[in-house]
Short mmCIF file of C-alpha atoms in Angstrom, two decimals:
data_model
loop_
_atom_site.label_atom_id
_atom_site.label_comp_id
_atom_site.label_asym_id
_atom_site.label_seq_id
_atom_site.Cartn_x
_atom_site.Cartn_y
_atom_site.Cartn_z
CA MET A 1 -48.74 103.72 6.38
CA LYS A 2 -48.26 103.81 2.63
CA LYS A 3 -46.89 107.34 2.82
CA ILE A 4 -44.37 106.33 5.43
CA ILE A 5 -43.16 103.43 3.31
CA ASP A 6 -42.94 105.60 0.22
CA ALA A 7 -40.82 108.08 2.11
CA LEU A 8 -38.57 105.38 3.57
CA PRO A 9 -35.95 105.21 0.79
CA LEU A 10 -35.56 108.97 0.87
CA VAL A 11 -35.20 108.94 4.64
CA VAL A 12 -32.62 106.16 4.53
CA PHE A 13 -30.71 107.92 1.77
CA ALA A 14 -30.77 111.25 3.58
CA SER A 15 -29.57 109.76 6.85
CA LEU A 16 -26.81 107.90 5.04
CA ILE A 17 -25.64 111.17 3.51
CA ILE A 18 -25.67 112.88 6.89
CA VAL A 19 -23.70 110.06 8.51
CA LEU A 20 -21.12 109.94 5.74
CA PHE A 21 -20.74 113.72 5.72
CA SER A 22 -20.12 113.71 9.43
CA PHE A 23 -17.26 111.25 8.83
CA LEU A 24 -15.79 113.65 6.28
CA SER A 25 -15.38 116.44 8.79
CA ASP A 26 -13.96 114.01 11.33
CA LYS A 27 -10.33 114.96 10.93
CA ASP A 28 -9.11 112.98 13.89
CA ASP A 29 -6.28 110.89 12.55
CA GLN A 30 -5.30 109.50 15.92
CA LEU A 31 -4.87 105.77 15.65
CA GLU A 32 -5.85 103.57 18.52
CA THR A 33 -3.09 102.94 20.97
CA ALA A 34 -2.53 99.27 21.60
CA LEU A 35 -0.17 100.01 24.46
CA ILE A 36 -2.48 101.78 26.90
CA ASP A 37 -2.00 100.36 30.41
CA SER A 38 0.93 98.21 29.40
CA SER A 39 4.41 98.77 30.71
CA PHE A 40 6.98 100.74 28.79
CA PRO A 41 8.83 98.50 26.32
CA ASP A 42 12.40 97.42 26.91
CA PHE A 43 15.06 99.06 24.84
CA ASN A 44 18.78 99.32 24.55
CA LEU A 45 19.88 102.47 22.73
CA GLY A 46 22.50 105.18 22.87
CA SER A 47 22.09 108.58 24.41
CA LEU A 48 21.80 111.57 22.07
CA SER A 49 24.25 113.69 24.03
CA ASP A 50 26.70 111.02 25.05
CA GLU A 51 27.57 108.39 22.50
CA SER A 52 29.20 106.07 25.02
CA ARG A 53 26.20 105.97 27.32
CA VAL A 54 23.78 103.09 26.77
CA LEU A 55 20.24 103.77 27.89
CA THR A 56 17.69 101.15 28.89
CA LYS A 57 14.25 101.15 30.44
CA GLN A 58 15.91 101.20 33.86
CA ASP A 59 17.19 104.72 33.15
CA ILE A 60 13.65 106.09 33.06
CA ILE A 61 13.43 106.37 36.82
CA LYS A 62 11.85 109.73 37.52
CA LEU A 63 8.15 108.94 37.30
CA PRO A 64 5.57 110.03 36.35
CA ALA A 65 7.09 111.15 33.08
CA LEU A 66 6.39 112.17 29.53
CA ILE A 67 8.15 110.51 26.63
CA ASN A 68 8.25 112.88 23.70
CA VAL A 69 9.13 111.62 20.23
CA TRP A 70 10.89 114.40 18.36
CA ALA A 71 13.24 115.18 15.48
CA THR A 72 14.72 118.24 13.82
CA TRP A 73 13.07 117.34 10.51
CA CYS A 74 9.70 117.51 12.22
CA ILE A 75 8.32 121.04 11.99
CA ALA A 76 5.47 120.39 14.41
CA CYS A 77 8.04 119.39 17.02
CA ARG A 78 9.44 122.92 16.92
CA VAL A 79 5.95 124.28 17.40
CA GLU A 80 5.53 122.33 20.62
CA HIS A 81 9.08 122.89 21.85
CA PRO A 82 8.28 126.08 23.82
CA PHE A 83 5.39 124.30 25.51
CA LEU A 84 7.65 121.44 26.58
CA MET A 85 10.09 123.99 27.99
CA LYS A 86 7.27 125.60 29.93
CA LEU A 87 6.04 122.22 31.17
CA LYS A 88 9.49 121.38 32.42
CA GLU A 89 9.68 124.66 34.36
CA GLU A 90 6.23 124.50 35.84
CA SER A 91 5.39 120.93 36.70
CA ARG A 92 6.97 118.17 38.68
CA LEU A 93 6.97 116.01 35.62
CA THR A 94 10.10 114.67 33.99
CA ILE A 95 10.25 114.73 30.21
CA TYR A 96 12.34 112.18 28.37
CA GLY A 97 13.06 112.65 24.69
CA LEU A 98 13.07 110.01 22.00
CA ASN A 99 15.05 111.48 19.15
CA TYR A 100 13.59 109.74 16.13
CA LYS A 101 15.50 109.03 12.90
CA ASP A 102 17.42 112.23 13.17
CA ASN A 103 20.79 113.73 12.45
CA LYS A 104 22.65 113.76 15.76
CA LEU A 105 24.52 117.03 15.20
CA LYS A 106 21.43 118.90 14.07
CA ALA A 107 19.50 117.56 17.04
CA LEU A 108 22.16 118.67 19.52
CA ASP A 109 22.33 122.07 17.81
CA LEU A 110 18.62 122.54 18.22
CA LEU A 111 18.72 121.71 21.93
CA GLU A 112 21.64 124.09 22.36
CA ARG A 113 19.82 126.92 20.59
CA ASP A 114 16.22 126.52 21.77
CA GLY A 115 16.74 124.92 25.16
CA ASN A 116 16.58 121.34 26.32
CA PRO A 117 13.37 120.26 28.06
CA PHE A 118 14.49 116.63 28.30
CA GLU A 119 16.11 114.80 31.18
CA PHE A 120 17.90 112.97 28.38
CA SER A 121 17.13 112.00 24.82
CA ILE A 122 17.29 108.45 23.59
CA TYR A 123 18.89 108.36 20.16
CA ASP A 124 16.75 106.05 18.01
CA PHE A 125 18.16 106.43 14.53
CA GLU A 126 16.73 103.15 13.23
CA GLY A 127 13.35 103.65 14.81
CA ARG A 128 13.50 100.46 16.90
CA LEU A 129 11.99 101.69 20.14
CA ALA A 130 9.59 103.72 18.00
CA ILE A 131 8.19 100.52 16.49
CA ASP A 132 7.80 98.97 19.94
CA LEU A 133 5.85 102.07 20.93
CA GLY A 134 3.66 101.98 17.83
CA VAL A 135 4.97 105.36 16.71
CA TYR A 136 4.02 106.35 13.18
CA GLY A 137 5.13 109.95 13.06
CA ALA A 138 6.53 112.76 15.10
CA PRO A 139 5.70 114.41 17.37
CA GLU A 140 4.12 111.88 19.65
CA THR A 141 3.86 112.07 23.40
CA PHE A 142 3.32 109.28 25.93
CA PHE A 143 2.44 109.61 29.59
CA ILE A 144 4.09 107.09 31.91
CA ASP A 145 2.57 106.88 35.37
CA LYS A 146 4.37 106.30 38.63
CA ASN A 147 4.15 102.53 38.16
CA GLY A 148 5.81 102.72 34.75
CA LEU A 149 2.62 102.08 32.78
CA ILE A 150 1.74 103.93 29.58
CA ARG A 151 -1.52 105.73 30.36
CA GLU A 152 -2.02 108.15 27.49
CA ARG A 153 -0.70 108.89 24.06
CA HIS A 154 -1.05 111.91 21.83
CA VAL A 155 -0.08 112.12 18.19
CA GLY A 156 0.66 115.64 17.01
CA VAL A 157 1.53 118.91 18.70
CA ILE A 158 1.02 119.00 22.44
CA ASP A 159 -0.13 122.38 23.75
CA GLU A 160 -1.98 123.85 26.72
CA LYS A 161 -5.33 122.52 25.49
CA VAL A 162 -4.15 118.98 24.79
CA TRP A 163 -2.32 118.94 28.09
CA GLU A 164 -5.44 119.95 30.02
CA GLU A 165 -7.73 117.58 28.15
CA LYS A 166 -5.63 114.47 27.89
CA PHE A 167 -2.72 114.50 30.30
CA SER A 168 -3.11 116.69 33.37
CA LYS A 169 -5.60 114.31 35.01
CA TYR A 170 -2.97 111.58 35.28
CA LEU A 171 -0.59 113.88 37.09
CA ASN A 172 -3.07 114.36 39.91
CA GLU A 173 -3.64 110.69 40.52
CA MET B 1 -33.43 89.73 -21.43
CA ASN B 2 -31.88 93.17 -21.88
CA LYS B 3 -32.39 93.78 -18.23
CA LEU B 4 -30.55 90.60 -17.36
CA ILE B 5 -27.58 91.50 -19.56
CA PHE B 6 -27.49 94.96 -18.06
CA PHE B 7 -27.59 93.46 -14.59
CA LEU B 8 -24.74 91.05 -15.33
CA LEU B 9 -22.63 93.82 -16.86
CA PHE B 10 -23.26 95.93 -13.80
CA ILE B 11 -22.13 93.14 -11.51
CA ILE B 12 -19.00 92.46 -13.55
CA CYS B 13 -18.07 96.13 -13.71
CA SER B 14 -18.50 96.63 -10.01
CA MET B 15 -16.40 93.63 -9.09
CA GLN B 16 -13.08 94.68 -7.89
CA ILE B 17 -10.44 92.94 -9.84
CA SER B 18 -7.90 92.03 -7.29
CA VAL B 19 -4.45 91.55 -8.58
CA GLU B 20 -1.69 90.95 -6.12
CA GLU B 21 0.53 93.93 -6.40
CA LYS B 22 3.74 92.86 -8.01
CA VAL B 23 6.40 94.91 -6.41
CA ASN B 24 9.92 94.47 -7.51
CA PHE B 25 12.22 94.42 -4.59
CA ASP B 26 15.90 94.33 -4.59
CA ASN B 27 16.36 90.71 -3.59
CA GLU B 28 19.81 91.51 -2.32
CA ALA B 29 18.27 93.72 0.34
CA TYR B 30 16.23 90.90 1.81
CA PRO B 31 18.10 87.63 1.42
CA PHE B 32 16.31 84.50 2.61
CA ALA B 33 17.47 81.03 3.44
CA SER B 34 14.37 79.43 1.98
CA ASP B 35 11.64 80.14 -0.56
CA VAL B 36 9.00 79.54 2.10
CA GLN B 37 10.31 82.40 4.21
CA GLU B 38 10.64 84.60 1.16
CA SER B 39 7.05 84.11 0.08
CA LEU B 40 5.85 84.60 3.67
CA PHE B 41 7.73 87.90 3.78
CA TYR B 42 6.24 89.22 0.54
CA SER B 43 2.73 88.08 1.36
CA LEU B 44 2.96 89.86 4.73
CA LEU B 45 4.10 93.06 3.04
CA ASN B 46 0.94 92.92 0.96
CA GLU B 47 -1.30 92.29 3.96
CA LEU B 48 0.16 94.84 6.33
CA ARG B 49 -0.81 98.45 6.18
CA CYS B 50 1.47 101.44 6.31
CA PRO B 51 0.50 103.46 9.40
CA LYS B 52 1.64 106.76 7.95
CA CYS B 53 0.28 106.57 4.42
CA GLN B 54 -3.06 105.18 5.42
CA SER B 55 -4.28 103.79 2.12
CA SER B 56 -1.20 101.85 1.16
CA ASN B 57 0.29 98.55 2.21
CA LEU B 58 3.89 98.13 3.27
CA ALA B 59 4.84 96.73 -0.13
CA GLY B 60 3.55 99.80 -1.92
CA SER B 61 5.12 102.34 0.36
CA ASN B 62 8.62 103.63 0.63
CA SER B 63 8.14 105.94 3.59
CA PRO B 64 10.72 105.68 6.40
CA ILE B 65 8.23 104.06 8.77
CA SER B 66 7.31 101.46 6.14
CA ASN B 67 10.93 100.63 5.58
CA ASP B 68 11.43 100.23 9.32
CA LEU B 69 8.42 97.92 9.49
CA LYS B 70 9.69 95.92 6.51
CA ARG B 71 12.94 95.43 8.38
CA GLU B 72 11.01 94.40 11.48
CA VAL B 73 8.94 91.88 9.49
CA TYR B 74 12.07 90.63 7.75
CA GLU B 75 13.84 90.00 11.03
CA LEU B 76 10.85 88.17 12.46
CA VAL B 77 10.51 86.00 9.34
CA VAL B 78 14.20 85.11 9.48
CA GLU B 79 13.81 84.23 13.16
CA GLY B 80 11.29 81.65 11.98
CA LYS B 81 8.13 83.30 13.32
CA SER B 82 4.82 82.28 11.77
CA SER B 83 2.50 84.59 9.88
CA LYS B 84 0.17 84.77 12.87
CA GLN B 85 2.97 85.47 15.34
CA ILE B 86 4.26 88.32 13.19
CA LYS B 87 0.83 89.87 12.76
CA ASP B 88 0.17 89.59 16.50
CA HIS B 89 3.54 91.19 17.18
CA LEU B 90 2.57 94.22 15.09
CA VAL B 91 -1.04 94.39 16.27
CA ASP B 92 0.29 94.50 19.87
CA ARG B 93 2.12 97.68 18.92
CA TYR B 94 -0.01 99.38 16.30
CA GLY B 95 -3.47 97.94 16.92
CA ASN B 96 -5.74 96.34 14.36
CA PHE B 97 -5.14 99.25 12.07
CA ILE B 98 -1.93 97.66 10.85
CA ILE B 99 -3.66 94.67 9.25
CA TYR B 100 -5.93 94.98 6.26
CA ASN B 101 -7.99 92.01 7.43
CA PRO B 102 -9.45 93.09 10.76
CA PRO B 103 -10.73 90.46 13.23
CA ILE B 104 -14.45 90.03 13.88
CA GLU B 105 -15.14 91.79 17.19
CA PRO B 106 -17.80 94.26 18.44
CA ALA B 107 -15.94 97.28 17.02
CA THR B 108 -15.90 95.74 13.55
CA TYR B 109 -19.39 94.20 13.44
CA ALA B 110 -20.69 97.04 11.27
CA LEU B 111 -17.81 96.49 8.88
CA TRP B 112 -18.30 92.74 8.59
CA PHE B 113 -22.09 92.42 8.79
CA GLY B 114 -23.24 95.83 7.49
CA PRO B 115 -23.16 94.80 3.81
CA PHE B 116 -25.21 91.66 4.49
CA ILE B 117 -27.79 93.67 6.42
CA LEU B 118 -28.00 96.09 3.48
CA ILE B 119 -28.52 93.21 1.05
CA LEU B 120 -31.22 91.77 3.28
CA LEU B 121 -32.95 95.15 3.50
CA SER B 122 -32.78 95.61 -0.27
CA VAL B 123 -34.29 92.18 -0.86
CA LEU B 124 -37.09 92.94 1.60
CA VAL B 125 -37.80 96.26 -0.14
CA ILE B 126 -37.87 94.58 -3.57
CA ILE B 127 -40.24 91.86 -2.35
CA PHE B 128 -42.46 94.41 -0.72
CA VAL B 129 -42.60 96.69 -3.76
CA ARG B 130 -43.33 93.81 -6.16
CA LYS B 131 -46.10 92.59 -3.92
CA ARG B 132 -47.71 95.98 -3.99
CA ILE B 133 -47.51 96.25 -7.77
CA THR B 134 -49.18 92.87 -8.40
#
């Protein structure tokens, strides 16, 4: 009994170190998503390609869909661009873009050069819809199910692995 | 006696001296109709956390997302929303992460009660050890 009690501080200390070290390697910087299972927020913003066109929630009609937050200043967005193109070709999913705090001309240039995976892109220069979505960086991707509810969110590059792990299951519902 | 002084010094040194960050803003950028609204605005900027730069509040950050959130808070303050309404508005979008003062709920029990449990454990250990010595 005495031995156990003598060893106790060491055991507590050692387990504390192990726990804290495991937090160190935990590089997951995904914040919780407050919007899971809530409906897509209302918005009223211009279209990236057509200045005169005003887009609202009612324009997101082809469901289920992905909403992808992107910008030309965001390097990771370029990394995932080919995957979005592939996704558009291969699945029955519609992808809508949310062009976030970007230069319009540069954004249009990029779509011209590298291809346009988006049904349309909402032009959110002031980051208004982004705030309503809880966006804190680009790229971010949201899955909207056939009822218009946000089901999943991913912060960072979306690729084959992320798609399989986080998103594909909602498509088969 | 020496031990007591050492103990007190230790306590004083480990106390975090909390000084409200005085951030000089361009008052022109955020004009207010009343002082009440103005002080609400600045106190909220101190209490709300920048989601991108995770160890800074909105007042101490100049990142684009922080500036957008400052504008959001500003507009809500001017609309006459209360401190609680504004915090709820942001928590609905960003989760509890956005506030530096998280609510007491199962996910935060360890955060709120952990220190007290540690104190209790330490006291128990001290009592136990002293008993054994005497």
